[in-house]
mmCIF file with all atom_site columns, N, CA, C and O in Angstrom:
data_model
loop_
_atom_site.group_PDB
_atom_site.id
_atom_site.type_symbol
_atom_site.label_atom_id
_atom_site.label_alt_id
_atom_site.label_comp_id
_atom_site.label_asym_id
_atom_site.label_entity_id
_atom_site.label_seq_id
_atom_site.pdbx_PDB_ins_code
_atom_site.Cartn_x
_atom_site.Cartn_y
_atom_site.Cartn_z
_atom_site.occupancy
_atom_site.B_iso_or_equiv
_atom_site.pdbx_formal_charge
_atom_site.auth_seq_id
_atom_site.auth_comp_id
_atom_site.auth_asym_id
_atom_site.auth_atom_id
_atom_site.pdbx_PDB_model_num
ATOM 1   N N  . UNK A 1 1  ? -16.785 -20.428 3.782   1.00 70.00 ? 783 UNK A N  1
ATOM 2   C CA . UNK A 1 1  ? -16.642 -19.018 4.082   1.00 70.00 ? 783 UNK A CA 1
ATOM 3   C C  . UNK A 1 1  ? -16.210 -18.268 2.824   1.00 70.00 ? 783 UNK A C  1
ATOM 4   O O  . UNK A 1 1  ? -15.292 -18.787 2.188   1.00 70.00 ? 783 UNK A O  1
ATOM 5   N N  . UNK A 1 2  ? -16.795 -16.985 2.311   1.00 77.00 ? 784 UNK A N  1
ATOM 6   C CA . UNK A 1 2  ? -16.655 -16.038 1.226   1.00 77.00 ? 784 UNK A CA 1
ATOM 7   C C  . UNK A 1 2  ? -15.554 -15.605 1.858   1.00 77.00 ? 784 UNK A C  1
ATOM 8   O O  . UNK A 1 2  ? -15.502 -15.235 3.030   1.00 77.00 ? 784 UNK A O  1
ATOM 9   N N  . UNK A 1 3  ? -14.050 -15.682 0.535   1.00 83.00 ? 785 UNK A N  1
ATOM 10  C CA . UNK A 1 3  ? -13.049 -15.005 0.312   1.00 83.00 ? 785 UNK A CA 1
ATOM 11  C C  . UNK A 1 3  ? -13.099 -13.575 0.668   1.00 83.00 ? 785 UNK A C  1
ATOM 12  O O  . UNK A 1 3  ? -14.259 -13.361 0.318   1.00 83.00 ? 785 UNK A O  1
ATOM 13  N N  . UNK A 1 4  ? -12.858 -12.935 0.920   1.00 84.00 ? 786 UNK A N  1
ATOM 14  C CA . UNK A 1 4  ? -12.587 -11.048 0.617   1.00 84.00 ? 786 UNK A CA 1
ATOM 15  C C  . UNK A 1 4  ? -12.208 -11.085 -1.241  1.00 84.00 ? 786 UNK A C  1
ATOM 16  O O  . UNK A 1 4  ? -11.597 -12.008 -1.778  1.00 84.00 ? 786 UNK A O  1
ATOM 17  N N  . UNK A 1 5  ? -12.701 -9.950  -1.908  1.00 90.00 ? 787 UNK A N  1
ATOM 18  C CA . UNK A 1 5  ? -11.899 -9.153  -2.835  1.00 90.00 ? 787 UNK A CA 1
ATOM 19  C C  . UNK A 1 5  ? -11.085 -8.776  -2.508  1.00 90.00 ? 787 UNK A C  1
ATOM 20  O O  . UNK A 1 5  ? -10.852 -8.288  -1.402  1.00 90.00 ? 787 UNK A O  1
ATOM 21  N N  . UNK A 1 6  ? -10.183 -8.950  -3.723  1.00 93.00 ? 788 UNK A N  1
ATOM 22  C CA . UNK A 1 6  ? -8.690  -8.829  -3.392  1.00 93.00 ? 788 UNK A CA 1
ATOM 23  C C  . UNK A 1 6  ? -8.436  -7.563  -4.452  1.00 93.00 ? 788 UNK A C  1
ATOM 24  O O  . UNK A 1 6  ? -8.736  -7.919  -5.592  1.00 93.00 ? 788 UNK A O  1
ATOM 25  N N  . UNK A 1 7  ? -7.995  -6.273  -4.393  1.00 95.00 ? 789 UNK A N  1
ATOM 26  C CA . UNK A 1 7  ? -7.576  -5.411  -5.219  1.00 95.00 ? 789 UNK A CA 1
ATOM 27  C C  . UNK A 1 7  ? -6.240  -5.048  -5.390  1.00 95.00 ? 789 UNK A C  1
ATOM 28  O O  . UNK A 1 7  ? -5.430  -5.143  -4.468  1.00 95.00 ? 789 UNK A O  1
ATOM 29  N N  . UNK A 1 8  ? -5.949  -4.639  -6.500  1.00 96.00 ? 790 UNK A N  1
ATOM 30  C CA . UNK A 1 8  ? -4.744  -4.507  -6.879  1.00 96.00 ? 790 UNK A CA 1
ATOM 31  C C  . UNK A 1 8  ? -4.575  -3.007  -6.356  1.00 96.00 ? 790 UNK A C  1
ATOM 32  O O  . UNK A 1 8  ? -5.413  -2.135  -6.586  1.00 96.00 ? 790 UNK A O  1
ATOM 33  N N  . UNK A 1 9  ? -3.247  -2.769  -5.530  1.00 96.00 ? 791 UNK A N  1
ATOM 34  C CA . UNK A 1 9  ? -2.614  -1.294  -5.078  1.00 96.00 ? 791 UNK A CA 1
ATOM 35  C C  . UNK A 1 9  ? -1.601  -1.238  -5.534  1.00 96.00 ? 791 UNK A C  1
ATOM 36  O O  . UNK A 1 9  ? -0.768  -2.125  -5.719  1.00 96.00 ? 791 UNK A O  1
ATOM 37  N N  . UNK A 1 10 ? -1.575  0.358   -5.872  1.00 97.00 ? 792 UNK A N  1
ATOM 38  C CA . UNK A 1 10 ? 0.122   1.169   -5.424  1.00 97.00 ? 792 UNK A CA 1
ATOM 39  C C  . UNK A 1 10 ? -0.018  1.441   -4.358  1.00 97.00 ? 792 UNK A C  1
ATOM 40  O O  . UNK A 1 10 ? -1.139  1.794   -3.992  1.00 97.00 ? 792 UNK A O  1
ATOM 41  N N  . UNK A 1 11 ? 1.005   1.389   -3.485  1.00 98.00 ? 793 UNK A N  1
ATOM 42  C CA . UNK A 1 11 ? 1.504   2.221   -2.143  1.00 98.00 ? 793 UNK A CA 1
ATOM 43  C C  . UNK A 1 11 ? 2.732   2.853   -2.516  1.00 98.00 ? 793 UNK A C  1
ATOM 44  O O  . UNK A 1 11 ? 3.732   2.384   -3.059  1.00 98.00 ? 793 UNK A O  1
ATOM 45  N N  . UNK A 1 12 ? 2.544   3.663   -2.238  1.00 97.00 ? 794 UNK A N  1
ATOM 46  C CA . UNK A 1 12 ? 3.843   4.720   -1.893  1.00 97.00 ? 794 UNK A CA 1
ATOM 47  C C  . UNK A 1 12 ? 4.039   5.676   -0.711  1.00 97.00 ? 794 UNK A C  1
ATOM 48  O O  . UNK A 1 12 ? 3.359   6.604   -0.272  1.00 97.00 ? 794 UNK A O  1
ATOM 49  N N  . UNK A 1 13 ? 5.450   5.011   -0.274  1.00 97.00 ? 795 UNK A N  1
ATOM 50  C CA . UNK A 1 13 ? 5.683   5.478   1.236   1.00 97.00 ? 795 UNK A CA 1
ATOM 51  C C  . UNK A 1 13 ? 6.404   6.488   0.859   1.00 97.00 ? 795 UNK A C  1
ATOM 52  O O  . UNK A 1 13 ? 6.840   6.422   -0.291  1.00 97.00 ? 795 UNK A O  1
ATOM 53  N N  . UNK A 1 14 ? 6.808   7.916   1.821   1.00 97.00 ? 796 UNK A N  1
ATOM 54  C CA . UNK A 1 14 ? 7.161   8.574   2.108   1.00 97.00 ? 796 UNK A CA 1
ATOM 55  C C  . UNK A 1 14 ? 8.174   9.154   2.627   1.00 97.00 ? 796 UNK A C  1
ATOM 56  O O  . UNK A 1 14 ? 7.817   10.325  2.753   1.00 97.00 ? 796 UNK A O  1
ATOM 57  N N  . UNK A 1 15 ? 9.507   9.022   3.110   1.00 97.00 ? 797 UNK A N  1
ATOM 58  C CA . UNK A 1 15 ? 10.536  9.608   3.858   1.00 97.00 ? 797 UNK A CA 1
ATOM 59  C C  . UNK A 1 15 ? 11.433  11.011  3.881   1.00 97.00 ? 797 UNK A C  1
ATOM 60  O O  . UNK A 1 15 ? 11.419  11.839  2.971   1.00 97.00 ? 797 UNK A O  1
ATOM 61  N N  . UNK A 1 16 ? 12.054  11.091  4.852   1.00 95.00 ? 798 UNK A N  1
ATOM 62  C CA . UNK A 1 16 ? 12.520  12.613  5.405   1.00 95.00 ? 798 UNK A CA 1
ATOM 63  C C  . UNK A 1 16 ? 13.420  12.761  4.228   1.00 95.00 ? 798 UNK A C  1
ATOM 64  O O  . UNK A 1 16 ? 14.026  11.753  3.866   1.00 95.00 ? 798 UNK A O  1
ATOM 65  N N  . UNK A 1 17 ? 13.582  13.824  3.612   1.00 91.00 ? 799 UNK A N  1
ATOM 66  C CA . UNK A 1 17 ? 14.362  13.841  2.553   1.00 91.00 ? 799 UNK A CA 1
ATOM 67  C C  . UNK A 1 17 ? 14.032  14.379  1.141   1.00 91.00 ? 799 UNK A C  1
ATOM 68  O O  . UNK A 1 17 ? 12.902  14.073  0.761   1.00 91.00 ? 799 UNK A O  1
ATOM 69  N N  . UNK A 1 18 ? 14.644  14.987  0.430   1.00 86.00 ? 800 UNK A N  1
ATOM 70  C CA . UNK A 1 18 ? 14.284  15.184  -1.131  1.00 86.00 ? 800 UNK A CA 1
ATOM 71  C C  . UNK A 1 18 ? 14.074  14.114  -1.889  1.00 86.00 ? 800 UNK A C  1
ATOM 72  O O  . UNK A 1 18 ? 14.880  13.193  -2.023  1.00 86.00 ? 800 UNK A O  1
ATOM 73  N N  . UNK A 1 19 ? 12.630  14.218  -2.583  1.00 88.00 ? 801 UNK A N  1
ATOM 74  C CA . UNK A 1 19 ? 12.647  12.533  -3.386  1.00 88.00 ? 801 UNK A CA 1
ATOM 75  C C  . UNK A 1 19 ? 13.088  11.113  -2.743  1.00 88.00 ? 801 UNK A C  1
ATOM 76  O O  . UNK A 1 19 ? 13.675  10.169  -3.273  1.00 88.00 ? 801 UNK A O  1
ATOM 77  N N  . UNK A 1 20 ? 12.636  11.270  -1.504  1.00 95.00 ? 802 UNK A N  1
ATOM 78  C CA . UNK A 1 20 ? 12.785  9.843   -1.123  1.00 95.00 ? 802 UNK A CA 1
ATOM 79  C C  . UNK A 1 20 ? 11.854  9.015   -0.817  1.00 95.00 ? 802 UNK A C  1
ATOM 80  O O  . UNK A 1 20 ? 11.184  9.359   0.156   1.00 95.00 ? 802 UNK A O  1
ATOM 81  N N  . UNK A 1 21 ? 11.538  7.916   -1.369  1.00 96.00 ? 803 UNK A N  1
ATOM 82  C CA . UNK A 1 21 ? 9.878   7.386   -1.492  1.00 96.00 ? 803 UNK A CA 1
ATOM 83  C C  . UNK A 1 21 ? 10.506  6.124   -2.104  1.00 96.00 ? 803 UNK A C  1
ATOM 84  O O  . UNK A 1 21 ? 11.471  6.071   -2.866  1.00 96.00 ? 803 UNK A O  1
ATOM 85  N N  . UNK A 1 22 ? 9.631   4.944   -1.527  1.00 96.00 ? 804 UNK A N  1
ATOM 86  C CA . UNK A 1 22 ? 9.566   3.241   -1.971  1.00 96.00 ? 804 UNK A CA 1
ATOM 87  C C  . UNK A 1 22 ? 8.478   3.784   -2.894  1.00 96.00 ? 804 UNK A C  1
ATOM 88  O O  . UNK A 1 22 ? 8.007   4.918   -2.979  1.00 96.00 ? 804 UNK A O  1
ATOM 89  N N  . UNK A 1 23 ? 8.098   2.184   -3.843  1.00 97.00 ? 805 UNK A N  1
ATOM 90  C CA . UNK A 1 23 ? 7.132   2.474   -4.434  1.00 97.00 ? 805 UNK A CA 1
ATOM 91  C C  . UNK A 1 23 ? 6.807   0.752   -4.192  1.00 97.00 ? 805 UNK A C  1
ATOM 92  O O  . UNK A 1 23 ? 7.783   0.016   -4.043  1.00 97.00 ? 805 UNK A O  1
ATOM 93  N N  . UNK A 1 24 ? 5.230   0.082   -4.155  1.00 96.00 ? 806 UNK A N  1
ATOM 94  C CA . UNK A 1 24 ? 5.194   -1.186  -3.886  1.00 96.00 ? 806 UNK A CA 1
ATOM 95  C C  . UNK A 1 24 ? 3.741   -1.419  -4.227  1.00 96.00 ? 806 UNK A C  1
ATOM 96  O O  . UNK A 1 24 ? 2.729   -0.797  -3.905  1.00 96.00 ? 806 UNK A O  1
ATOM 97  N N  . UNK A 1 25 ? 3.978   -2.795  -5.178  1.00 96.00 ? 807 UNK A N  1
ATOM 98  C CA . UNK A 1 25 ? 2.511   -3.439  -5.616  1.00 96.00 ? 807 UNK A CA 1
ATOM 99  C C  . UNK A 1 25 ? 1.910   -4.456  -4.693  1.00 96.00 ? 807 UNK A C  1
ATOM 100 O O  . UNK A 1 25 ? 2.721   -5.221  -4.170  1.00 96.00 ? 807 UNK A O  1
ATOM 101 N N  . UNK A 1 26 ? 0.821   -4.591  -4.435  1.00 93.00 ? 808 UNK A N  1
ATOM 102 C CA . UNK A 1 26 ? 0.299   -5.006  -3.984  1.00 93.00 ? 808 UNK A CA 1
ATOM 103 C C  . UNK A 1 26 ? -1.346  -5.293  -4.011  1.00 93.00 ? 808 UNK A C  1
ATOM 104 O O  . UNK A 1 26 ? -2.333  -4.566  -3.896  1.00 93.00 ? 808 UNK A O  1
ATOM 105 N N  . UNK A 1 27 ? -1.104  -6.962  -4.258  1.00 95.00 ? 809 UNK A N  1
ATOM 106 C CA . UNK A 1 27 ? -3.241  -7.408  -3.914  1.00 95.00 ? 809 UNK A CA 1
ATOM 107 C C  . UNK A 1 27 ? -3.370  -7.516  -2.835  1.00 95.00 ? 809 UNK A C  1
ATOM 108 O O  . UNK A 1 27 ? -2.391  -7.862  -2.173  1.00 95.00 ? 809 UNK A O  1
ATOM 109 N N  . UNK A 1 28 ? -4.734  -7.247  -2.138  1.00 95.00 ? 810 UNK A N  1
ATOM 110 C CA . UNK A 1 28 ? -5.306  -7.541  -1.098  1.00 95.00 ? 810 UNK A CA 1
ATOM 111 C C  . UNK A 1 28 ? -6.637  -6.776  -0.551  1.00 95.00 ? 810 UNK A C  1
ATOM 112 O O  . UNK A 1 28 ? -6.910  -5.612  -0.844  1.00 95.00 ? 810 UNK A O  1
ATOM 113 N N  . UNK A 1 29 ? -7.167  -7.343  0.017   1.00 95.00 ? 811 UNK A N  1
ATOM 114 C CA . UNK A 1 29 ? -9.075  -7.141  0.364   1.00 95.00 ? 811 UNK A CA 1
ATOM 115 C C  . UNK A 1 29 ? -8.552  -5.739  0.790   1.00 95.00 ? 811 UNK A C  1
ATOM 116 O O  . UNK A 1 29 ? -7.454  -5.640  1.339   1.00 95.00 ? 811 UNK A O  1
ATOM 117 N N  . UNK A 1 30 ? -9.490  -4.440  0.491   1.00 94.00 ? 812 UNK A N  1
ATOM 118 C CA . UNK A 1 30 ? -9.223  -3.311  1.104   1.00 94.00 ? 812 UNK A CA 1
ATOM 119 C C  . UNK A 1 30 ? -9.535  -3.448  3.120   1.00 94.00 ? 812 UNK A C  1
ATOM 120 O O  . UNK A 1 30 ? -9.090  -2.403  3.594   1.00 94.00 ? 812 UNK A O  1
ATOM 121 N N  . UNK A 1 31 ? -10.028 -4.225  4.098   1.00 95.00 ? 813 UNK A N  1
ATOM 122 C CA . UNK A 1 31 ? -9.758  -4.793  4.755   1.00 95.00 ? 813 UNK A CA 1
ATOM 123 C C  . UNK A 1 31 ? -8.336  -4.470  5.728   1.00 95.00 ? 813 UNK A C  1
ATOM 124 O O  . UNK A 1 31 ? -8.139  -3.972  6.836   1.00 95.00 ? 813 UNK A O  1
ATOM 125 N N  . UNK A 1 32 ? -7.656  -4.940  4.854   1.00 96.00 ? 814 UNK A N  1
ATOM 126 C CA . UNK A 1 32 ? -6.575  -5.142  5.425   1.00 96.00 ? 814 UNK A CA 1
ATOM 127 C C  . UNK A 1 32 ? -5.633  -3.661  5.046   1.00 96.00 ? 814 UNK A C  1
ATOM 128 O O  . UNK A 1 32 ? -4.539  -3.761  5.602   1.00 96.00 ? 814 UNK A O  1
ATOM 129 N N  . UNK A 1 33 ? -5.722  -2.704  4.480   1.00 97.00 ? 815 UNK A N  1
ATOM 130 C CA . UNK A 1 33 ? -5.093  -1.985  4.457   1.00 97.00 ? 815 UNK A CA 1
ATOM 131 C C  . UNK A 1 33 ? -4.335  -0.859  5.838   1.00 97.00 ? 815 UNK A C  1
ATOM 132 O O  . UNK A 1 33 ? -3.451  -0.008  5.939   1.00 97.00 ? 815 UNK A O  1
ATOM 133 N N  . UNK A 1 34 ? -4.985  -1.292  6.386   1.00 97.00 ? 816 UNK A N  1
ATOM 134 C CA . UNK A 1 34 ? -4.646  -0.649  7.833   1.00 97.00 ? 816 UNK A CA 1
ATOM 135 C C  . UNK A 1 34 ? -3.880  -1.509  8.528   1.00 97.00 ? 816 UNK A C  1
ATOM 136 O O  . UNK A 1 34 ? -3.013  -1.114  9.308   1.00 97.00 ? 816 UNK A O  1
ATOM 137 N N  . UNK A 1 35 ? -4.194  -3.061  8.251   1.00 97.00 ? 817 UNK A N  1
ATOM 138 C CA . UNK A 1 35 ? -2.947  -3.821  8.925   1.00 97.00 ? 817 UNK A CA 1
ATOM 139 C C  . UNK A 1 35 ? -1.542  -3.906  7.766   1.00 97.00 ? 817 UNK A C  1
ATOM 140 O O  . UNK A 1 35 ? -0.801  -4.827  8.111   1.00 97.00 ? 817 UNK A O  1
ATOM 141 N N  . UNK A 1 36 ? -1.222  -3.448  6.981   1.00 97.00 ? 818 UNK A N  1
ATOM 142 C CA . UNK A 1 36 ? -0.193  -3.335  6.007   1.00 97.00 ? 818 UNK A CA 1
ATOM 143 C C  . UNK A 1 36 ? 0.166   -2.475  6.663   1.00 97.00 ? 818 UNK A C  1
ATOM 144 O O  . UNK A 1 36 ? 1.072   -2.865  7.400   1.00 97.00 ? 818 UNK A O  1
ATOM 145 N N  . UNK A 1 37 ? -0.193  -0.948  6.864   1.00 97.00 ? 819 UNK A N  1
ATOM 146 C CA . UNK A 1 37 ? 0.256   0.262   7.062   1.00 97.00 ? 819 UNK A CA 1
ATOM 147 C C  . UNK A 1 37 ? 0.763   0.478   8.687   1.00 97.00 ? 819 UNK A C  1
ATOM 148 O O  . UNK A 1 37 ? 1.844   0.983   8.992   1.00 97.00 ? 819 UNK A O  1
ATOM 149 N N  . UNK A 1 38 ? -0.049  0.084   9.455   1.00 98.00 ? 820 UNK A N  1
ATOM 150 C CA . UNK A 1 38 ? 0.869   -0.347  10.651  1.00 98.00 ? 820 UNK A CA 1
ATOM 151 C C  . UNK A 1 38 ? 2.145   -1.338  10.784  1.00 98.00 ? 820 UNK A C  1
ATOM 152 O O  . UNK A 1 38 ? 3.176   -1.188  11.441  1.00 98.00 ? 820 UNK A O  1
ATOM 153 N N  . UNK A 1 39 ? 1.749   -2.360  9.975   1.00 97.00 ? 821 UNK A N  1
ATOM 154 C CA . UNK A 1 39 ? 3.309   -3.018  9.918   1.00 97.00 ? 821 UNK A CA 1
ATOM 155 C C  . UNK A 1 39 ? 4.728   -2.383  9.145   1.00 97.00 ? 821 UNK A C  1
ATOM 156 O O  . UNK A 1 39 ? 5.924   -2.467  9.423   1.00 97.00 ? 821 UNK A O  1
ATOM 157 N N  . UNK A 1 40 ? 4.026   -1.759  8.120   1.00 97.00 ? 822 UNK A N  1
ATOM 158 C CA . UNK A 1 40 ? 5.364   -0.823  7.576   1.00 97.00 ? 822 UNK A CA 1
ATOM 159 C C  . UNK A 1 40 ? 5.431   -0.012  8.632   1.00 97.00 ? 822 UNK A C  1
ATOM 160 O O  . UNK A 1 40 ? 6.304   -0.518  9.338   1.00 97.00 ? 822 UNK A O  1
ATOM 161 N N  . UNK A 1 41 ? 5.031   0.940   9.156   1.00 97.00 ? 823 UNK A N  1
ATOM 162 C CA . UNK A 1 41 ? 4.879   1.796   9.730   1.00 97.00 ? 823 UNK A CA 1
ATOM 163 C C  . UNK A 1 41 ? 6.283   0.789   11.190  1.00 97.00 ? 823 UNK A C  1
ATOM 164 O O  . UNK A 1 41 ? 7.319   1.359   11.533  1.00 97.00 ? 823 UNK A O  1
ATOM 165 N N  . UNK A 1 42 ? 5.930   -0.500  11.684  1.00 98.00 ? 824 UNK A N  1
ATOM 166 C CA . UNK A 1 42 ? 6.545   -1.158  12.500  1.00 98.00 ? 824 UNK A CA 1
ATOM 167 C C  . UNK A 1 42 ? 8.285   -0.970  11.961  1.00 98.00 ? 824 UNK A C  1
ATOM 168 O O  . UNK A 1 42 ? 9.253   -0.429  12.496  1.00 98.00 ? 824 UNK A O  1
ATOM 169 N N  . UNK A 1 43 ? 8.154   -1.495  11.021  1.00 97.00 ? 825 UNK A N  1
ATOM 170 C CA . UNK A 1 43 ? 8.929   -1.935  10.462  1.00 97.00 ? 825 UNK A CA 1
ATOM 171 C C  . UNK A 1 43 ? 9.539   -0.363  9.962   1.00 97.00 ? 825 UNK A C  1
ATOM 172 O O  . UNK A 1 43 ? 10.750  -0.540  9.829   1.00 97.00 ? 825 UNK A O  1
ATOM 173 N N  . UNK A 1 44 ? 9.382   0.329   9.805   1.00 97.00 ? 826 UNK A N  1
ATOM 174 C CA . UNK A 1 44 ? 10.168  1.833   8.799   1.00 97.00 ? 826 UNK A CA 1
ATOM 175 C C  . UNK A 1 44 ? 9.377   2.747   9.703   1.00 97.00 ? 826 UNK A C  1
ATOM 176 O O  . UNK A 1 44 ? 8.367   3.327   9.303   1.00 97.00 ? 826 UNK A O  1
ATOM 177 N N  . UNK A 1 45 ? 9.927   2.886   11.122  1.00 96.00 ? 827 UNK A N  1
ATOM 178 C CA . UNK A 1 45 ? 9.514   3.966   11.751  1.00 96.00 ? 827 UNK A CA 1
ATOM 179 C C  . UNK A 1 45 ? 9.961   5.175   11.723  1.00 96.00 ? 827 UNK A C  1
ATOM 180 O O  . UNK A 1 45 ? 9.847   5.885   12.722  1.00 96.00 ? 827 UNK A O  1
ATOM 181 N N  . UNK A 1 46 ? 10.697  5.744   10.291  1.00 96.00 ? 828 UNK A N  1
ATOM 182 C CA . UNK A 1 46 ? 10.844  6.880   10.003  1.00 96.00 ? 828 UNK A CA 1
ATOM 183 C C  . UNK A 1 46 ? 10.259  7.335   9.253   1.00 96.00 ? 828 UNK A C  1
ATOM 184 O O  . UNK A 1 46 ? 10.514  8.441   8.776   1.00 96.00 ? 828 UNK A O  1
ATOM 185 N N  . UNK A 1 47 ? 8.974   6.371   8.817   1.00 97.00 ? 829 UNK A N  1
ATOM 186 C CA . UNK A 1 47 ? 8.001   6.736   7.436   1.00 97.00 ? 829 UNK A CA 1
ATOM 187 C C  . UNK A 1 47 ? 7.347   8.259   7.572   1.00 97.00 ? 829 UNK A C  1
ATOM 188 O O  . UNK A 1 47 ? 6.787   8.207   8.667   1.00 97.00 ? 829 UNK A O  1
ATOM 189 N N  . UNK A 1 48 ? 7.148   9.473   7.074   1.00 97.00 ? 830 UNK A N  1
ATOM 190 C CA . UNK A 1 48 ? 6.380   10.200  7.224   1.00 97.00 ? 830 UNK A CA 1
ATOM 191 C C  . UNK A 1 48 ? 5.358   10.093  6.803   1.00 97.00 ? 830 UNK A C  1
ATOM 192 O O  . UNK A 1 48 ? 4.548   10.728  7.478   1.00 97.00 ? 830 UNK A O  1
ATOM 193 N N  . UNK A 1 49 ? 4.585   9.183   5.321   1.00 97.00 ? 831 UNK A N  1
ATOM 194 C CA . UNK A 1 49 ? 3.383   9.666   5.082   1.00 97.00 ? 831 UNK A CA 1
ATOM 195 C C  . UNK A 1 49 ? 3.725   7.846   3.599   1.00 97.00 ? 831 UNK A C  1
ATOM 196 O O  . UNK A 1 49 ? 4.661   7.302   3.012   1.00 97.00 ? 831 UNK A O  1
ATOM 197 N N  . UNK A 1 50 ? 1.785   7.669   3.795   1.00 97.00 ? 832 UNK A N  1
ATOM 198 C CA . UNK A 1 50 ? 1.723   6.791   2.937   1.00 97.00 ? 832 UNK A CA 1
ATOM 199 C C  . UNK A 1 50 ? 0.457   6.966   2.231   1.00 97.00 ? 832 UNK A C  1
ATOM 200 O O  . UNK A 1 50 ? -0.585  7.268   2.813   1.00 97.00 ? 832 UNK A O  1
ATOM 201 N N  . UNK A 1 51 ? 0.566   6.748   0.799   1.00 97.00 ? 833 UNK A N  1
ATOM 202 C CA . UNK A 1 51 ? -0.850  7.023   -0.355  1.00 97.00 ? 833 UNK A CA 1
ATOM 203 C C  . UNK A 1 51 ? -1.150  5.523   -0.751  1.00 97.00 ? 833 UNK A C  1
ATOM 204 O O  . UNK A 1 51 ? -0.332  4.680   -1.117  1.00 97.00 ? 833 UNK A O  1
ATOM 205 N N  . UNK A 1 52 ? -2.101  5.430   -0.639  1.00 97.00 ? 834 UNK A N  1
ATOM 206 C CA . UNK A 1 52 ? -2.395  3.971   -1.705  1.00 97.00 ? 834 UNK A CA 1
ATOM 207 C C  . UNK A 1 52 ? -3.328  4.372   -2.715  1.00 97.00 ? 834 UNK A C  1
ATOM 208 O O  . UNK A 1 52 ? -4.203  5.239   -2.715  1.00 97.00 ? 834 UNK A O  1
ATOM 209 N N  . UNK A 1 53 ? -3.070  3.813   -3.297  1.00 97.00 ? 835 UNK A N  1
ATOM 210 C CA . UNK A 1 53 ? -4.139  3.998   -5.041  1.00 97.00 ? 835 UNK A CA 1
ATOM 211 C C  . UNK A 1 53 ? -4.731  2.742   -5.159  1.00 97.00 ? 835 UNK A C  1
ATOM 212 O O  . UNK A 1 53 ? -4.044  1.732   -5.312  1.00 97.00 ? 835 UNK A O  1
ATOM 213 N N  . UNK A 1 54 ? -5.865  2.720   -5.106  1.00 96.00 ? 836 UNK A N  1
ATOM 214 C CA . UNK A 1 54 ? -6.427  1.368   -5.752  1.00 96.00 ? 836 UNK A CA 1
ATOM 215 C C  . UNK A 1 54 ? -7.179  1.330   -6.781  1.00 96.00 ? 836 UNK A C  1
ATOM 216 O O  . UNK A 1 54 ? -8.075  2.155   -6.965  1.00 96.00 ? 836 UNK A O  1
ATOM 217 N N  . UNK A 1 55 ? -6.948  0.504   -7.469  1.00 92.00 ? 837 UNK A N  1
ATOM 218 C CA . UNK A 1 55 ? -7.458  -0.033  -9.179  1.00 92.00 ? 837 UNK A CA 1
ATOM 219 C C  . UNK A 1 55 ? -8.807  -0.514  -9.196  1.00 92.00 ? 837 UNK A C  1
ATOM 220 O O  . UNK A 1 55 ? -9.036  -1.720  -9.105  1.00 92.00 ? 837 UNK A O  1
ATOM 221 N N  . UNK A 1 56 ? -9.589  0.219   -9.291  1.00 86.00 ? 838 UNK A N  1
ATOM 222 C CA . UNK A 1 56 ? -11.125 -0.661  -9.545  1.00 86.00 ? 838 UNK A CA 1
ATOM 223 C C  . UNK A 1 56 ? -11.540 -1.830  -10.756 1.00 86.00 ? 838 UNK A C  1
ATOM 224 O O  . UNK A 1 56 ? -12.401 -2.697  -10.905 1.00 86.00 ? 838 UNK A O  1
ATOM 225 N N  . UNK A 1 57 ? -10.365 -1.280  -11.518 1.00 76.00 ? 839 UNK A N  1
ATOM 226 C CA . UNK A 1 57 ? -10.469 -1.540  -12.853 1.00 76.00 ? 839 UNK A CA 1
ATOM 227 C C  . UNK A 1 57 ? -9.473  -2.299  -13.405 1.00 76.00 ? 839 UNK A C  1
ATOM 228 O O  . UNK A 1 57 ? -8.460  -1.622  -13.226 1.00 76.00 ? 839 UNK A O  1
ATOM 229 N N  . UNK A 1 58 ? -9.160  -3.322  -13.979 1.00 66.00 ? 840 UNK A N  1
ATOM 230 C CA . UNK A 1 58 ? -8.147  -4.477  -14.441 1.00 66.00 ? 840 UNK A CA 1
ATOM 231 C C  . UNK A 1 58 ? -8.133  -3.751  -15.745 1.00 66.00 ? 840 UNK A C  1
ATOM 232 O O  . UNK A 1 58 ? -9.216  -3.554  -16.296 1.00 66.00 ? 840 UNK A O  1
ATOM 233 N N  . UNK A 1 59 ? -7.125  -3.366  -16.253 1.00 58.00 ? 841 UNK A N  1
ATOM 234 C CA . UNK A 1 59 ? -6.528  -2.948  -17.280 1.00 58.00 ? 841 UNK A CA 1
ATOM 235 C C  . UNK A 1 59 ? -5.808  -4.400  -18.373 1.00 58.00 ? 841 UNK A C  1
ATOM 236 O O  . UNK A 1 59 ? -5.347  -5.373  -17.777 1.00 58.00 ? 841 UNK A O  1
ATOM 237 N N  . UNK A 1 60 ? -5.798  -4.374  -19.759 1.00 50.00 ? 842 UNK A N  1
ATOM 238 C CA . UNK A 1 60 ? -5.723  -5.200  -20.403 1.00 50.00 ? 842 UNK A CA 1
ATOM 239 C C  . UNK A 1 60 ? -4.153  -4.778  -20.876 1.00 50.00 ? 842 UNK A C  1
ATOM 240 O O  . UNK A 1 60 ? -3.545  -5.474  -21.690 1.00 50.00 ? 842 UNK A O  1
#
């Protein structure tokens, strides 16, 4: 069975507050980005809002 691509992310979560935000790296098949974001979301149910950035590109 073919692996998934795995890409490199920023996520950055969101919370109630001035400047309050995690910041978190992360690989994984774009796929799965919706099961990440529901589990934070489980897990930090005061999150207001989450961005991911993904890297197309491997930087040297």
């Amino acid at each position: 069975m073919k692996q998934a691509k795995e890409y490199q992310m920023s996520i950055r979560c969101y919370f109630p507050g001035i400047d309050n935000k995690t910041q978190h790296y992360q690989a994984m098949p774009l796929k799965d980005i919706a099961k990440w974001i529901e589990a934070y979301q489980f897990t930090h149910p005061n999150v207001e809002s989450i961005t991911v950035r993904v890297r197309c590109k491997e930087t040297n």
